[in-house]
Tab-separated table of C-alpha atoms in Angstrom:
chain	number	residue	atom	x	y	z
A	16	UNK	CA	0.000	0.000	0.000
A	17	UNK	CA	2.793	2.429	0.947
A	18	UNK	CA	4.577	1.753	-2.338
A	19	UNK	CA	1.708	3.408	-4.184
A	20	UNK	CA	2.176	6.681	-2.274
A	21	UNK	CA	5.126	8.056	-4.307
A	22	UNK	CA	3.351	7.144	-7.535
A	23	UNK	CA	0.286	9.134	-6.497
A	24	UNK	CA	2.487	12.124	-5.670
A	25	UNK	CA	4.204	11.897	-9.054
A	26	UNK	CA	0.948	11.638	-11.012
A	27	UNK	CA	0.178	15.412	-11.136
A	28	UNK	CA	3.750	16.121	-12.319
A	29	UNK	CA	3.495	13.478	-15.022
A	30	UNK	CA	0.180	14.922	-16.210
A	31	UNK	CA	1.703	18.407	-16.349
A	32	UNK	CA	4.681	17.174	-18.367
A	33	UNK	CA	2.346	15.325	-20.728
A	34	UNK	CA	0.287	18.489	-21.271
A	35	UNK	CA	3.406	20.534	-22.044
A	36	UNK	CA	4.567	17.845	-24.467
A	37	UNK	CA	1.182	17.888	-26.237
A	38	UNK	CA	1.276	21.656	-26.567
A	39	UNK	CA	4.876	21.744	-27.733
A	40	UNK	CA	4.748	18.997	-30.357
A	41	UNK	CA	3.940	19.859	-33.953
A	42	UNK	CA	0.411	19.029	-35.065
A	43	UNK	CA	-0.375	16.692	-37.915
A	44	UNK	CA	0.097	17.873	-41.492
A	45	UNK	CA	-3.339	17.249	-43.084
A	46	UNK	CA	-2.252	17.429	-46.700
A	47	UNK	CA	-2.676	14.174	-48.597
A	48	UNK	CA	-4.703	12.540	-45.821
A	49	UNK	CA	-8.328	11.423	-46.159
A	50	UNK	CA	-11.090	11.510	-43.550
A	51	UNK	CA	-14.598	10.059	-43.818
A	52	UNK	CA	-17.336	11.720	-41.732
A	53	UNK	CA	-20.845	10.320	-41.307
A	54	UNK	CA	-23.913	12.495	-40.736
A	55	UNK	CA	-22.771	15.581	-42.641
A	56	UNK	CA	-26.213	16.859	-43.665
A	57	UNK	CA	-26.189	19.306	-40.724
A	58	UNK	CA	-24.821	19.890	-37.243
A	59	UNK	CA	-21.366	18.885	-36.105
A	60	UNK	CA	-20.680	16.653	-39.112
A	61	UNK	CA	-21.433	19.459	-41.541
A	62	UNK	CA	-19.268	21.959	-39.658
A	63	UNK	CA	-16.429	19.446	-39.333
A	64	UNK	CA	-16.445	18.628	-43.049
A	65	UNK	CA	-16.053	22.320	-43.900
A	66	UNK	CA	-13.361	22.841	-41.255
A	67	UNK	CA	-11.247	19.827	-42.222
A	68	UNK	CA	-11.466	20.674	-45.903
A	69	UNK	CA	-10.251	24.204	-45.257
A	70	UNK	CA	-7.429	22.838	-43.112
A	71	UNK	CA	-6.192	20.771	-46.056
A	72	UNK	CA	-7.658	17.288	-45.527
A	73	UNK	CA	-9.286	15.294	-48.294
A	74	UNK	CA	-12.835	14.932	-46.954
A	75	UNK	CA	-15.467	12.325	-47.753
A	76	UNK	CA	-18.731	13.705	-46.354
A	77	UNK	CA	-21.410	11.069	-45.885
A	78	UNK	CA	-24.940	12.483	-46.160
A	79	UNK	CA	-28.230	10.699	-45.592
A	80	UNK	CA	-29.879	13.101	-48.069
A	81	UNK	CA	-27.287	13.824	-50.788
A	82	UNK	CA	-29.758	16.121	-52.549
A	83	UNK	CA	-30.507	18.199	-49.437
A	84	UNK	CA	-29.441	21.742	-48.638
A	85	UNK	CA	-26.540	20.690	-46.417
A	86	UNK	CA	-25.117	18.317	-48.992
A	87	UNK	CA	-25.429	20.954	-51.729
A	88	UNK	CA	-23.484	23.428	-49.635
A	89	UNK	CA	-20.709	20.886	-49.157
A	90	UNK	CA	-20.699	20.152	-52.885
A	91	UNK	CA	-20.199	23.853	-53.617
A	92	UNK	CA	-17.294	23.886	-51.168
A	93	UNK	CA	-15.792	20.887	-52.939
A	94	UNK	CA	-16.115	22.540	-56.333
A	95	UNK	CA	-14.257	25.590	-55.006
A	96	UNK	CA	-11.284	23.821	-53.446
A	97	UNK	CA	-11.449	20.316	-54.884
A	98	UNK	CA	-10.800	18.025	-51.905
A	99	UNK	CA	-14.334	17.517	-50.573
A	100	UNK	CA	-16.555	14.805	-51.973
A	101	UNK	CA	-20.189	14.246	-50.886
A	102	UNK	CA	-21.448	10.672	-50.926
A	103	UNK	CA	-24.803	9.092	-50.042
A	104	UNK	CA	-24.421	7.227	-46.767
A	105	UNK	CA	-27.083	5.620	-44.609
A	106	UNK	CA	-25.103	4.009	-41.774
A	107	UNK	CA	-27.864	1.426	-41.254
A	108	UNK	CA	-27.372	0.086	-44.800
A	109	UNK	CA	-24.560	-2.400	-45.468
A	110	UNK	CA	-24.662	-1.581	-49.190
A	111	UNK	CA	-24.146	2.146	-48.559
A	112	UNK	CA	-21.221	1.530	-46.206
A	113	UNK	CA	-19.487	-0.834	-48.642
A	114	UNK	CA	-20.069	1.617	-51.516
A	115	UNK	CA	-18.533	4.371	-49.386
A	116	UNK	CA	-15.478	2.213	-48.757
A	117	UNK	CA	-15.054	1.503	-52.476
A	118	UNK	CA	-15.329	5.213	-53.266
A	119	UNK	CA	-12.724	6.090	-50.646
A	120	UNK	CA	-10.365	3.380	-51.913
A	121	UNK	CA	-10.640	4.634	-55.479
A	122	UNK	CA	-9.901	8.254	-54.499
A	123	UNK	CA	-7.302	7.907	-51.750
A	124	UNK	CA	-4.730	10.731	-51.654
A	125	UNK	CA	-1.024	10.016	-51.416
A	126	UNK	CA	-0.854	9.640	-47.606
A	127	UNK	CA	-3.878	7.370	-47.440
A	128	UNK	CA	-6.824	7.073	-45.072
A	129	UNK	CA	-6.264	8.953	-41.841
A	130	UNK	CA	-9.569	9.220	-40.024
A	131	UNK	CA	-13.092	7.918	-39.550
A	132	UNK	CA	-15.546	10.160	-37.693
A	133	UNK	CA	-18.681	8.326	-36.566
A	134	UNK	CA	-20.938	11.333	-36.150
A	135	UNK	CA	-24.338	10.253	-37.527
A	136	UNK	CA	-27.038	10.010	-34.883
A	137	UNK	CA	-30.680	10.627	-33.998
A	138	UNK	CA	-32.441	11.670	-30.796
A	139	UNK	CA	-35.964	11.795	-29.396
A	140	UNK	CA	-37.856	12.337	-26.162
A	141	UNK	CA	-40.165	9.993	-24.303
A	142	UNK	CA	-40.561	7.936	-21.163
A	143	UNK	CA	-39.717	4.262	-21.524
A	144	UNK	CA	-43.243	2.958	-22.079
A	145	UNK	CA	-44.124	5.705	-24.550
A	146	UNK	CA	-41.758	4.394	-27.226
A	147	UNK	CA	-42.395	1.432	-29.505
A	148	UNK	CA	-40.058	-1.511	-29.963
A	149	UNK	CA	-39.585	-0.391	-33.569
A	150	UNK	CA	-38.248	2.941	-32.325
A	151	UNK	CA	-35.799	1.246	-29.963
A	152	UNK	CA	-34.548	-0.893	-32.841
A	153	UNK	CA	-34.140	2.149	-35.093
A	154	UNK	CA	-32.141	4.059	-32.489
A	155	UNK	CA	-29.884	1.105	-31.810
A	156	UNK	CA	-29.317	0.640	-35.548
A	157	UNK	CA	-28.403	4.279	-36.219
A	158	UNK	CA	-26.589	5.384	-33.061
A	159	UNK	CA	-24.867	2.149	-32.081
A	160	UNK	CA	-24.796	-0.420	-34.878
A	161	UNK	CA	-24.323	2.286	-37.519
A	162	UNK	CA	-21.058	3.363	-35.884
A	163	UNK	CA	-19.954	-0.241	-35.476
A	164	UNK	CA	-20.872	-1.018	-39.094
A	165	UNK	CA	-18.711	1.791	-40.508
A	166	UNK	CA	-15.884	1.057	-38.089
A	167	UNK	CA	-15.666	-2.612	-39.077
A	168	UNK	CA	-15.691	-1.694	-42.767
A	169	UNK	CA	-12.839	0.820	-42.482
A	170	UNK	CA	-10.759	-0.906	-39.800
A	171	UNK	CA	-8.330	-2.535	-42.276
A	172	UNK	CA	-7.544	0.869	-43.812
A	173	UNK	CA	-7.162	2.518	-40.409
A	174	UNK	CA	-4.754	-0.192	-39.274
A	175	UNK	CA	-2.765	0.110	-42.509
A	176	UNK	CA	-2.288	3.878	-42.172
A	177	UNK	CA	-2.236	4.016	-38.334
A	178	UNK	CA	-5.100	6.484	-38.347
A	179	UNK	CA	-7.704	7.816	-35.941
A	180	UNK	CA	-11.303	6.861	-35.122
A	181	UNK	CA	-13.545	9.497	-33.542
A	182	UNK	CA	-16.942	8.660	-32.039
A	183	UNK	CA	-19.703	11.096	-31.140
A	184	UNK	CA	-21.031	10.293	-27.701
A	185	UNK	CA	-22.671	12.638	-25.168
A	186	UNK	CA	-22.685	13.446	-21.470
A	187	UNK	CA	-26.125	11.813	-21.646
A	188	UNK	CA	-24.213	8.525	-21.588
A	189	UNK	CA	-23.892	9.140	-17.824
A	190	UNK	CA	-27.460	10.149	-16.943
A	191	UNK	CA	-30.853	10.752	-18.522
A	192	UNK	CA	-33.526	13.429	-18.295
A	193	UNK	CA	-36.407	12.141	-20.372
A	194	UNK	CA	-34.455	10.687	-23.295
A	195	UNK	CA	-33.390	7.300	-22.014
A	196	UNK	CA	-33.441	5.799	-25.506
A	197	UNK	CA	-30.667	8.205	-26.567
A	198	UNK	CA	-28.723	7.664	-23.324
A	199	UNK	CA	-28.874	3.916	-23.848
A	200	UNK	CA	-27.191	4.092	-27.250
A	201	UNK	CA	-24.519	6.533	-26.093
A	202	UNK	CA	-23.642	4.453	-23.030
A	203	UNK	CA	-23.303	1.417	-25.293
A	204	UNK	CA	-21.054	3.191	-27.790
A	205	UNK	CA	-18.799	4.319	-24.916
A	206	UNK	CA	-18.173	0.692	-23.945
A	207	UNK	CA	-17.570	-0.305	-27.561
A	208	UNK	CA	-14.983	2.491	-27.812
A	209	UNK	CA	-13.271	1.458	-24.580
A	210	UNK	CA	-12.726	-2.049	-25.927
A	211	UNK	CA	-11.685	-0.808	-29.369
A	212	UNK	CA	-9.240	1.770	-27.982
A	213	UNK	CA	-7.282	-0.870	-26.064
A	214	UNK	CA	-7.299	-3.328	-28.954
A	215	UNK	CA	-6.104	-0.762	-31.501
A	216	UNK	CA	-3.094	0.451	-29.509
A	217	UNK	CA	-0.909	-2.356	-30.847
A	218	UNK	CA	-1.640	-1.161	-34.404
A	219	UNK	CA	-0.940	2.511	-33.712
A	220	UNK	CA	-4.612	3.438	-34.237
A	221	UNK	CA	-6.003	5.929	-31.720
A	222	UNK	CA	-9.665	6.019	-30.681
A	223	UNK	CA	-11.281	9.164	-29.281
A	224	UNK	CA	-14.733	9.900	-27.851
A	225	UNK	CA	-16.398	13.322	-28.059
A	226	UNK	CA	-18.855	14.017	-25.221
A	227	UNK	CA	-20.839	17.200	-25.895
A	228	UNK	CA	-23.225	18.716	-23.417
A	229	UNK	CA	-26.422	20.406	-24.547
A	230	UNK	CA	-25.845	21.765	-28.059
A	231	UNK	CA	-29.419	21.338	-29.259
A	232	UNK	CA	-29.563	24.841	-30.742
A	233	UNK	CA	-26.507	24.228	-32.928
A	234	UNK	CA	-27.698	20.926	-34.418
A	235	UNK	CA	-30.891	19.489	-35.859
A	236	UNK	CA	-30.658	16.210	-33.978
A	237	UNK	CA	-33.527	17.049	-31.606
A	238	UNK	CA	-36.417	19.312	-32.671
A	239	UNK	CA	-38.831	20.822	-30.163
A	240	UNK	CA	-41.363	18.369	-28.752
A	241	UNK	CA	-45.084	18.447	-29.530
A	242	UNK	CA	-47.174	17.131	-26.627
A	243	UNK	CA	-50.071	16.497	-28.990
A	244	UNK	CA	-47.957	14.272	-31.244
A	245	UNK	CA	-46.636	12.343	-28.243
A	246	UNK	CA	-50.167	11.785	-26.935
A	247	UNK	CA	-51.448	10.608	-30.306
A	248	UNK	CA	-48.673	8.018	-30.535
A	249	UNK	CA	-49.271	6.544	-27.067
A	250	UNK	CA	-50.868	3.134	-26.774
A	251	UNK	CA	-54.222	2.844	-25.052
A	252	UNK	CA	-52.489	1.217	-22.082
A	253	UNK	CA	-50.189	4.214	-21.652
A	254	UNK	CA	-53.072	6.671	-22.048
A	255	UNK	CA	-54.812	4.887	-19.195
A	256	UNK	CA	-51.802	5.602	-16.956
A	257	UNK	CA	-50.864	9.146	-18.051
A	258	UNK	CA	-53.015	12.138	-18.924
A	259	UNK	CA	-52.536	14.948	-21.440
A	260	UNK	CA	-51.567	17.423	-18.726
A	261	UNK	CA	-48.655	15.247	-17.614
A	262	UNK	CA	-47.456	14.770	-21.187
A	263	UNK	CA	-47.640	18.534	-21.720
A	264	UNK	CA	-45.611	19.165	-18.554
A	265	UNK	CA	-42.916	16.724	-19.686
A	266	UNK	CA	-42.835	18.244	-23.164
A	267	UNK	CA	-42.514	21.754	-21.722
A	268	UNK	CA	-39.703	20.589	-19.451
A	269	UNK	CA	-37.757	18.978	-22.284
A	270	UNK	CA	-38.324	21.918	-24.623
A	271	UNK	CA	-36.944	24.258	-21.966
A	272	UNK	CA	-33.783	22.161	-21.842
A	273	UNK	CA	-33.475	22.296	-25.623
A	274	UNK	CA	-33.889	26.095	-25.625
A	275	UNK	CA	-30.970	26.412	-23.182
A	276	UNK	CA	-28.581	24.552	-25.469
A	277	UNK	CA	-25.458	26.244	-26.778
A	278	UNK	CA	-25.596	27.611	-30.314
A	279	UNK	CA	-21.813	27.502	-30.710
A	280	UNK	CA	-21.203	24.156	-32.377
A	281	UNK	CA	-17.646	25.202	-33.216
A	282	UNK	CA	-16.658	24.360	-29.620
A	283	UNK	CA	-17.418	20.703	-30.291
A	284	UNK	CA	-15.787	20.823	-33.721
A	285	UNK	CA	-12.610	22.179	-32.092
A	286	UNK	CA	-12.461	19.010	-29.985
A	287	UNK	CA	-13.056	16.803	-33.029
A	288	UNK	CA	-10.249	18.540	-34.916
A	289	UNK	CA	-7.899	18.098	-31.964
A	290	UNK	CA	-8.747	14.395	-31.840
A	291	UNK	CA	-7.733	14.094	-35.493
A	292	UNK	CA	-4.654	16.325	-35.507
A	293	UNK	CA	-3.084	16.338	-32.051
A	294	UNK	CA	0.150	14.335	-31.621
A	295	UNK	CA	-1.322	13.048	-28.349
A	296	UNK	CA	-5.138	13.098	-28.564
A	297	UNK	CA	-7.277	12.541	-25.491
A	298	UNK	CA	-9.317	9.383	-25.072
A	299	UNK	CA	-12.323	11.547	-24.134
A	300	UNK	CA	-13.183	15.165	-24.886
A	301	UNK	CA	-15.978	16.493	-22.672
A	302	UNK	CA	-17.300	19.740	-24.133
A	303	UNK	CA	-19.944	20.936	-21.692
A	304	UNK	CA	-21.025	23.673	-19.308
A	305	UNK	CA	-19.806	23.604	-15.705
A	306	UNK	CA	-23.197	22.481	-14.342
A	307	UNK	CA	-23.291	19.642	-16.882
A	308	UNK	CA	-19.816	18.496	-15.873
A	309	UNK	CA	-20.925	18.670	-12.230
A	310	UNK	CA	-23.792	16.265	-13.000
A	311	UNK	CA	-21.328	13.849	-14.589
A	312	UNK	CA	-19.065	14.191	-11.533
A	313	UNK	CA	-21.934	13.395	-9.163
A	314	UNK	CA	-22.981	10.449	-11.314
A	315	UNK	CA	-19.456	9.005	-11.423
A	316	UNK	CA	-18.443	9.439	-7.788
A	317	UNK	CA	-21.586	9.381	-5.656
A	318	UNK	CA	-23.938	6.484	-4.870
A	319	UNK	CA	-26.788	5.949	-7.303
A	320	UNK	CA	-29.315	7.089	-4.710
A	321	UNK	CA	-27.687	10.538	-4.688
A	322	UNK	CA	-27.835	10.884	-8.457
A	323	UNK	CA	-31.416	9.658	-8.506
A	324	UNK	CA	-32.326	12.322	-5.965
A	325	UNK	CA	-30.646	15.055	-8.006
A	326	UNK	CA	-32.358	14.038	-11.248
A	327	UNK	CA	-35.726	13.482	-9.570
A	328	UNK	CA	-35.523	17.010	-8.179
A	329	UNK	CA	-34.674	18.384	-11.631
A	330	UNK	CA	-37.599	16.534	-13.183
A	331	UNK	CA	-39.969	17.790	-10.504
A	332	UNK	CA	-39.046	21.394	-11.340
């Protein structure tokens, strides 16, 4: 036990030296390196595609709707500078993922495939019994299996070029406030990343997780909630338990959270860029307000009963 004492005293010094080394080492030269990003129609994926292209990367921007406004904007950017290519990509479709891999292979720049950013995701609101089994399956397929599907397809290339894999998670992986279906998928992807990160070390591939707080106003992942739509979708069994007034209260509560979200998505994109370009990227990048980080701290270090009390109080307000 006493032998561990000196190591604990040295830990802060080692962390300080590591930080200075990270800051003092030259960042990656992006020229001639390719990155594939999923979910580029809007939000963080869209912003990241533009940022990486302007930094000098060759960017493959996967869009669910290649004819949509977001994809068209990216296409115009690609026409201007020539290193950004938009491709149709539904991460739930094996055919789309394999077609994306073939396209990347046929247009690899001289330094090869550097990064995969698993950004595509969906979100919704609803208590556990309000959501159908079909909805649970859809969320698991997009948010969890979609990331796994693209990762498995591009793993050989990432190992070959000793690249980076970046996953979009959320602080909601630690707790939930009315969107347990989203929390479930993010908690699962965190564990997948933890296993993958350790396994990829021997190949020189680094795996990073981005954990944003509430950035609802800077993305289109979660629109405002309509209590009427929620009520109309409830089963008769659920309607017998809840009433319209309760559903309206929950919708108002969740909409108030959404309205408080940060509109500055560039903060999250900064973390994603660091994960791709830093000589010593972090395993996790938490980009959140102080009160959001405090909730994560309470969840991680205090007994479950304490966290339940905190969240129950928040829900009651």
